[in-house]
Coordinates of N, CA and C and ligand atoms in Angstrom, one line a residue:
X344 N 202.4 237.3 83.2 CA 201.3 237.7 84.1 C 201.3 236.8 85.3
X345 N 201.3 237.5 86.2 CA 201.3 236.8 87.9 C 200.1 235.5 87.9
X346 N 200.4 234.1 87.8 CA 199.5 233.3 88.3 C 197.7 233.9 89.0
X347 N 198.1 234.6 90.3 CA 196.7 234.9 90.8 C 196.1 235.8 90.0
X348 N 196.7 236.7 89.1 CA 195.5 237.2 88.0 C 194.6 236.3 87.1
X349 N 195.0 235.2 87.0 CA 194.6 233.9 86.4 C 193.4 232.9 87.0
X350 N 193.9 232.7 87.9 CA 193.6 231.9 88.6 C 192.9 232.3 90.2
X351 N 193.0 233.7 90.3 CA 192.4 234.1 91.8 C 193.2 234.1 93.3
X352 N 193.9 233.0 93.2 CA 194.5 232.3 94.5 C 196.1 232.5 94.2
X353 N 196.6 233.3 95.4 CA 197.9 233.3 95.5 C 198.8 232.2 95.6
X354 N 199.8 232.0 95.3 CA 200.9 231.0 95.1 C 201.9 231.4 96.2
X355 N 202.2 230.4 97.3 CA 203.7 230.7 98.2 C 204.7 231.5 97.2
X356 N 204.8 231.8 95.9 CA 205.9 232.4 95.2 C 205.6 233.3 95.3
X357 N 204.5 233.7 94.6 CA 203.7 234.9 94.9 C 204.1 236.0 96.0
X358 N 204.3 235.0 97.2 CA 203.9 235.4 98.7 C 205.7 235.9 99.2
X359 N 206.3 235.4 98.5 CA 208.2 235.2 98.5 C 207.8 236.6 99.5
X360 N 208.8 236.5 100.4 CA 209.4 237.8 100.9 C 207.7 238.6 102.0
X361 N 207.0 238.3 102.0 CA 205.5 238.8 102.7 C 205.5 238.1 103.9
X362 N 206.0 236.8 103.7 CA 205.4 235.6 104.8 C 206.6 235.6 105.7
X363 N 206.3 235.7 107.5 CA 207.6 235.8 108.1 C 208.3 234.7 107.9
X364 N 210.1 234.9 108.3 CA 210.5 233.8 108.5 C 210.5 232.7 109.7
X365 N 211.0 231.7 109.6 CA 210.7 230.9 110.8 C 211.5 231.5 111.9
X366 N 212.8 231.9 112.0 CA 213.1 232.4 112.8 C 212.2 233.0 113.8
X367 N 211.5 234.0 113.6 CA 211.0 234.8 113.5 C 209.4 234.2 114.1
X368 N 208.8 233.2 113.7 CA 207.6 232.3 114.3 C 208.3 231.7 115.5
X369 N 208.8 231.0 115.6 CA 209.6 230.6 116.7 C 209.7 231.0 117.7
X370 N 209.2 232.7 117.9 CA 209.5 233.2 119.2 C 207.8 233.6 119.7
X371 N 207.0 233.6 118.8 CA 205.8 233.7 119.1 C 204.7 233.6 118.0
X372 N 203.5 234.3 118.2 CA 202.7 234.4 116.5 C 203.1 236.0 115.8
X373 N 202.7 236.3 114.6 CA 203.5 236.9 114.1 C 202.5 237.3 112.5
X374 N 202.1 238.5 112.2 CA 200.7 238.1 111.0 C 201.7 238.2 109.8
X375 N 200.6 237.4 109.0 CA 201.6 237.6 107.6 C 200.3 238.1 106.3
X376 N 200.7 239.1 106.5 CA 200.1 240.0 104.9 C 199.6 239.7 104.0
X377 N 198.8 238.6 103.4 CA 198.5 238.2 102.0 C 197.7 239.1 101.0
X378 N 198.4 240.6 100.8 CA 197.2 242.1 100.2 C 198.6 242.1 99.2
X379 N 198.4 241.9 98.1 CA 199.4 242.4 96.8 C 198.6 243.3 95.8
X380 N 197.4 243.4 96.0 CA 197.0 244.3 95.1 C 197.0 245.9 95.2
X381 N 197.4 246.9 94.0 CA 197.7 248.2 94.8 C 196.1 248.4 94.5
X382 N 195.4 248.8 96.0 CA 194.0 249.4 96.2 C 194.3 250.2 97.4
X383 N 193.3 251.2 97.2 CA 193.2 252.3 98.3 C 192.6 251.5 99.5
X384 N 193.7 251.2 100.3 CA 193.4 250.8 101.4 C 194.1 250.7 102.5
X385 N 193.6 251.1 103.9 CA 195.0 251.4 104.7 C 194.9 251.1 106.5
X386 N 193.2 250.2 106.7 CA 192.7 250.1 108.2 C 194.2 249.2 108.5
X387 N 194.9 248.5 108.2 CA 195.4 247.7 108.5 C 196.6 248.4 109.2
X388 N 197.1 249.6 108.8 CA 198.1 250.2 109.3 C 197.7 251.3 110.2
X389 N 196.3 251.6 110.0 CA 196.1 252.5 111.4 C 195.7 251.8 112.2
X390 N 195.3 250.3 112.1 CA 195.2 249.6 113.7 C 196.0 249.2 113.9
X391 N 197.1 249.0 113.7 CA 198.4 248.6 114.4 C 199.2 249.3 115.5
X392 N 198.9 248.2 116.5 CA 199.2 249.1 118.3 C 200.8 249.8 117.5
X393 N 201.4 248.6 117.6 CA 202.5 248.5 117.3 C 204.0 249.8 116.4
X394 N 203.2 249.9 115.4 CA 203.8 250.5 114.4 C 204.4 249.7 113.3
X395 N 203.6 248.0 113.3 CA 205.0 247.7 112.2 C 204.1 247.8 111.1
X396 N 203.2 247.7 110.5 CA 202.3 248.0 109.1 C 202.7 249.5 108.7
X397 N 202.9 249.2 107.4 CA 203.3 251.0 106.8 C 202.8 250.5 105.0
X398 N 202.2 251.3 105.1 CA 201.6 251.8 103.8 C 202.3 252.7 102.9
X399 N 202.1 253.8 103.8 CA 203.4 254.9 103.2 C 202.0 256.0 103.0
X400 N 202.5 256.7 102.2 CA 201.8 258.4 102.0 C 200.5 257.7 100.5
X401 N 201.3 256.5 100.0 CA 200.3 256.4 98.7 C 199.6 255.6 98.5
X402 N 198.0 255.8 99.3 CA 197.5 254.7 99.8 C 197.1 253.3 99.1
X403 N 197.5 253.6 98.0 CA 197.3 252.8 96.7 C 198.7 251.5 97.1
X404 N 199.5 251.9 98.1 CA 200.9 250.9 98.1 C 200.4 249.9 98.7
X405 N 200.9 248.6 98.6 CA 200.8 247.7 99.1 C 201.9 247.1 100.8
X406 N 200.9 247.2 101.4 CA 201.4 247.0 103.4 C 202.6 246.4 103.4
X407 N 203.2 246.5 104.0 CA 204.9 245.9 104.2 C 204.9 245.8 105.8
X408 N 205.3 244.7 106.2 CA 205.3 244.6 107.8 C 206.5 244.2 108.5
X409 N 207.0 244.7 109.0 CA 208.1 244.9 109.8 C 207.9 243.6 111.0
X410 N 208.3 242.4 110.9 CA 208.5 241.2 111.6 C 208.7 241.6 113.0
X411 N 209.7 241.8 112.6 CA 210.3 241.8 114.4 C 209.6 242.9 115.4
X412 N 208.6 244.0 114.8 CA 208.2 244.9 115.4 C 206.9 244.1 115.8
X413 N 206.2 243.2 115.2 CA 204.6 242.7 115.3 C 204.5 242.2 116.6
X414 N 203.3 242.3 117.0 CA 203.5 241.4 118.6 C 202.7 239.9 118.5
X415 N 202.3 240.0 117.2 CA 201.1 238.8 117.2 C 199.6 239.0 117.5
X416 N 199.5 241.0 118.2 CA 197.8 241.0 118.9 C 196.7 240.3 118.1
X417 N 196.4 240.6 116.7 CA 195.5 240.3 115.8 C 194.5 241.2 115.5
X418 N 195.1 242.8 116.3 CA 194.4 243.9 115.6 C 193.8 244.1 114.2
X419 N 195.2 243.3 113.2 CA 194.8 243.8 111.9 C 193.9 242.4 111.0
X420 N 194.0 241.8 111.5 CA 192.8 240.6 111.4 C 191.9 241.3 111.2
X421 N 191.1 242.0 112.4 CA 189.5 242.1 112.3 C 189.0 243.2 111.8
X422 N 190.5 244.1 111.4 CA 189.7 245.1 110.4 C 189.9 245.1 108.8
X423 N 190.8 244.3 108.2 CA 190.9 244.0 107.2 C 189.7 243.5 106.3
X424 N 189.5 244.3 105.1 CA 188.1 244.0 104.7 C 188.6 242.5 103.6
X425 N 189.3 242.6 103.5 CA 189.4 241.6 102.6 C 190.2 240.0 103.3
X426 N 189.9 240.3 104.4 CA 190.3 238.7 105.2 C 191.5 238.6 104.5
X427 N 193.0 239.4 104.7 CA 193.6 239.1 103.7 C 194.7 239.5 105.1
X428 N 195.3 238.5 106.5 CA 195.5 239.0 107.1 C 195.9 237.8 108.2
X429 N 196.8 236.9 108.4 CA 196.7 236.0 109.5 C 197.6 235.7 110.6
X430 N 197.4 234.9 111.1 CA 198.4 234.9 112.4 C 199.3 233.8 112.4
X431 N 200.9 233.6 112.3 CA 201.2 232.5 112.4 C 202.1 231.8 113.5
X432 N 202.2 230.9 114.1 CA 202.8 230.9 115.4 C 203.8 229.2 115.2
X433 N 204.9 229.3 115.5 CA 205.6 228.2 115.3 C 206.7 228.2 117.0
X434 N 205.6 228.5 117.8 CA 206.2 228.9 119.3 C 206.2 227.5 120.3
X435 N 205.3 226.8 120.0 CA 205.1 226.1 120.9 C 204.8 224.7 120.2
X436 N 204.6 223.5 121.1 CA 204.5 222.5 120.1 C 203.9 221.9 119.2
X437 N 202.6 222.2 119.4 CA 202.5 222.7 117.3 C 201.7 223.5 117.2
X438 N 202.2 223.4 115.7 CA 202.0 225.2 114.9 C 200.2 225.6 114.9
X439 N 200.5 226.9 115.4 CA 198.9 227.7 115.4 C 198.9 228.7 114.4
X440 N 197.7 229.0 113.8 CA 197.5 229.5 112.9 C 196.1 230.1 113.0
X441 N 196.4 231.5 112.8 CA 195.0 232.1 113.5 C 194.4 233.1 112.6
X442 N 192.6 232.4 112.2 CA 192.4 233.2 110.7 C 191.0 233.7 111.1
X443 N 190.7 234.9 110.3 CA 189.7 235.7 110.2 C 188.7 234.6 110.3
X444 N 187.2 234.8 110.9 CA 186.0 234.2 110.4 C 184.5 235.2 110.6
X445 N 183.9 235.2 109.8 CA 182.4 235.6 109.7 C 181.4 235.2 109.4
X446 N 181.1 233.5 109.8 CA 180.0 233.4 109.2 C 179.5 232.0 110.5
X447 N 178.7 232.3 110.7 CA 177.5 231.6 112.1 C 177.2 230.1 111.8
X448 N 177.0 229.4 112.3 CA 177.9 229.6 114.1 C 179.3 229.3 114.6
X449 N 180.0 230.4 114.8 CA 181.5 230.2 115.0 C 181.9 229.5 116.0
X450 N 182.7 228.2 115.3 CA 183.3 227.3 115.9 C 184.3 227.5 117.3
X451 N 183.9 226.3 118.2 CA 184.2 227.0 119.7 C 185.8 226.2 120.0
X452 N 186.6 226.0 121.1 CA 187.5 225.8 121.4 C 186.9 224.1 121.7
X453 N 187.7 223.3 120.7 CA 188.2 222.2 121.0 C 187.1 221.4 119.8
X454 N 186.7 221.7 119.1 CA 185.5 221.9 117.6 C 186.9 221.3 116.9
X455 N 186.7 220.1 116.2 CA 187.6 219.8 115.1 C 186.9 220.7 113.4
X456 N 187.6 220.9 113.1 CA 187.2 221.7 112.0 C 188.1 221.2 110.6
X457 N 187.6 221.0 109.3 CA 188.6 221.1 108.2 C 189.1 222.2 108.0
X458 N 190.0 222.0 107.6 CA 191.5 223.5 107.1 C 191.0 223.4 105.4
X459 N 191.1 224.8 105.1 CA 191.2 225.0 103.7 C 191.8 225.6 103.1
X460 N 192.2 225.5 101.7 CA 193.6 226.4 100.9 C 193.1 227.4 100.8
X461 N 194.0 228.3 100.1 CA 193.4 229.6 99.5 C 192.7 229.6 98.4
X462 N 192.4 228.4 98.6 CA 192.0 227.8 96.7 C 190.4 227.2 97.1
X463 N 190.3 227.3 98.5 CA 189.0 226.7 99.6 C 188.5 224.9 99.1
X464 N 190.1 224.6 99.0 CA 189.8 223.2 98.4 C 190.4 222.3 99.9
X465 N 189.8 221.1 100.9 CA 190.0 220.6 101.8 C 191.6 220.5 102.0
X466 N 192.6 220.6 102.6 CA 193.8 220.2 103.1 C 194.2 219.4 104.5
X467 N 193.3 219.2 105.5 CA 193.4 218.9 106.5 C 192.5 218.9 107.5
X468 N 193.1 218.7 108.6 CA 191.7 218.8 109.8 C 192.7 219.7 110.7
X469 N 192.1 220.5 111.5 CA 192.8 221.3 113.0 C 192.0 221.3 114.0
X470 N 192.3 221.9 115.0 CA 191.2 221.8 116.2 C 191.3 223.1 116.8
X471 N 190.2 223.7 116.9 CA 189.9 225.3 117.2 C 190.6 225.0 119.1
X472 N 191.4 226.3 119.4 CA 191.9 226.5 120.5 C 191.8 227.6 121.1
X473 N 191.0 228.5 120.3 CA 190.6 229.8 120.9 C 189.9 230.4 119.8
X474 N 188.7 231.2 120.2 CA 187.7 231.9 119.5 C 187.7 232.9 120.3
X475 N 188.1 234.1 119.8 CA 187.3 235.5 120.2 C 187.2 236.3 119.3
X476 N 186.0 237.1 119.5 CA 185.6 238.1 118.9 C 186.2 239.3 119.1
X477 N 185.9 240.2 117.9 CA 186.9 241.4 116.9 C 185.9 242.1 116.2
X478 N 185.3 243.2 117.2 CA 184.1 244.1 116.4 C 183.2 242.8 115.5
X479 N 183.1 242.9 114.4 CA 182.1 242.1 113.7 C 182.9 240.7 113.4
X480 N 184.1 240.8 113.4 CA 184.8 239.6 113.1 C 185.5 238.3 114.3
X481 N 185.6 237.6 113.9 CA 185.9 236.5 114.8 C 187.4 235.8 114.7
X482 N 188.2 235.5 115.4 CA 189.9 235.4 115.3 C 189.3 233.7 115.8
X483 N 189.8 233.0 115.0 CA 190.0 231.7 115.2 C 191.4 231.2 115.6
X484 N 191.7 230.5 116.3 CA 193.1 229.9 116.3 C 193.4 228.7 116.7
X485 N 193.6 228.3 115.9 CA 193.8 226.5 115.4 C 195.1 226.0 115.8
X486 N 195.3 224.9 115.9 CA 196.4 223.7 116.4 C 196.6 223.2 115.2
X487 N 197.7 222.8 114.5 CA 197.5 222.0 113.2 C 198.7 221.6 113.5
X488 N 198.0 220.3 112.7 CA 199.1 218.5 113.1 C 200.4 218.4 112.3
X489 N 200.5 219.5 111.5 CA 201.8 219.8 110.5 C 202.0 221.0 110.1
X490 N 203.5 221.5 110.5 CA 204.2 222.8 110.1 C 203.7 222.9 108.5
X491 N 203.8 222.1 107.7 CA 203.3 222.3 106.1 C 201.8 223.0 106.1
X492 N 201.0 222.9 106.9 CA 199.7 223.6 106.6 C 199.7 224.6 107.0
X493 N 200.7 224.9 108.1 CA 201.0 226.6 108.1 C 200.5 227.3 106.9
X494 N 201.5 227.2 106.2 CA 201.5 227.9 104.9 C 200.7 227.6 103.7
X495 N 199.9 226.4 103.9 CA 198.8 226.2 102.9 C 197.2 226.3 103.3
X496 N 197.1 226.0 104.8 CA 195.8 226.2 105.3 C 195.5 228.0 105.8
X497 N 194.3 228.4 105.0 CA 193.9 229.8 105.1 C 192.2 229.8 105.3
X498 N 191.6 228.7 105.8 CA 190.1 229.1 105.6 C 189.6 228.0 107.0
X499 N 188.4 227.9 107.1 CA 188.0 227.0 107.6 C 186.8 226.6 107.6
X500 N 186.7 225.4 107.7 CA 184.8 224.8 107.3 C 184.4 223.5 108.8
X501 N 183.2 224.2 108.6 CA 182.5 223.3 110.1 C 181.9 222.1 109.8
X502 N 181.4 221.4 110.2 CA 180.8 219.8 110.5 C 181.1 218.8 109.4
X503 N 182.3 218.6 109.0 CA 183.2 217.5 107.8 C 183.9 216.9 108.3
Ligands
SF4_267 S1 199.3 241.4 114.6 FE1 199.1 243.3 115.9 S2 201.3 244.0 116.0 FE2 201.2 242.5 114.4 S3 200.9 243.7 112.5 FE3 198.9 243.1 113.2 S4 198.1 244.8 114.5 FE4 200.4 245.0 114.3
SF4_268 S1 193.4 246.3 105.4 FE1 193.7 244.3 104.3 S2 193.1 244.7 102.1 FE2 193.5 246.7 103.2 S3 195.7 247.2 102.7 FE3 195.6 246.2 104.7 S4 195.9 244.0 104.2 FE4 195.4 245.0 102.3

């Protein structure tokens, strides 16, 4: 049985093959998919300016994203109901990481903030560098002091 049936919280193994490669970060931000469950669900692929989200005909399949097609907008961020959806950027001097938020009062540009796992257990601190709003939802995007929390920071918490 897959660890996250267990335990809730997805594992980078889990994630093998979902999460871009660095190549591929390097040239800009770039979202990475964290939806492995087959559920009827598919806003993610009809907001995509792009075309690279594909679901397929059986809405039950799980999203597959075409890298090199993504532009980084963060369309599918703010419609994803399950915050299951982020931005990762390995373009510039250090790594941004830009995650869903909904809950008041959203943290403003230059707000140090803790980082948290998928497990919403503390991993770090980042510093908010852009907030804008997304229909009901809010795109955060963070500065973080280590390429390692790329891939382990997915949440964030205010005044710690
Ligand atoms: S970030 Fe934009 S281009 Fe990339 S998959 Fe999401 S909606 Fe499509
Ligand atoms: S919108 Fe979110 S939950 Fe729905 S299929 Fe896309 S990634 Fe999965």
């Amino acid at each position: 049985m897959a660890s996250f049936r267990r335990t809730g919280v997805l594992s980078l193994a889990e994630l093998a093959g979902q999460l871009p490669p660095l190549e591929r970060l390097r040239k800009g931000p770039c979202a990475a998919i964290e939806c492995v469950e087959e559920i009827p669900c598919n806003p993610c692929e009809e907001a995509c300016p792009a075309g690279a989200i594909s679901v397929g005909e059986e809405i039950t399949s799980v999203p597959r994203l075409d890298f090199q097609r993504c532009t980084g907008c963060g369309a599918c961020l703010a419609v994803c109901p399950g915050l299951a959806i982020f931005l990762l950027d390995l373009s510039g001097d250090r790594p941004r990481l830009t995650v869903p938020y909904e809950l008041l009062p959203v943290p403003q540009p230059g707000e140090e903030v803790e980082l948290l796992s998928r497990a919403g257990e503390a991993v770090g601190r980042g510093k908010v560098v852009r907030a804008r709003r997304a229909g009901t939802t809010w795109l955060l995007t963070l500065e973080l002091p280590s390429e390692g929390l790329l891939w382990e920071a997915r949440g964030v918490r205010r005044g710690k």
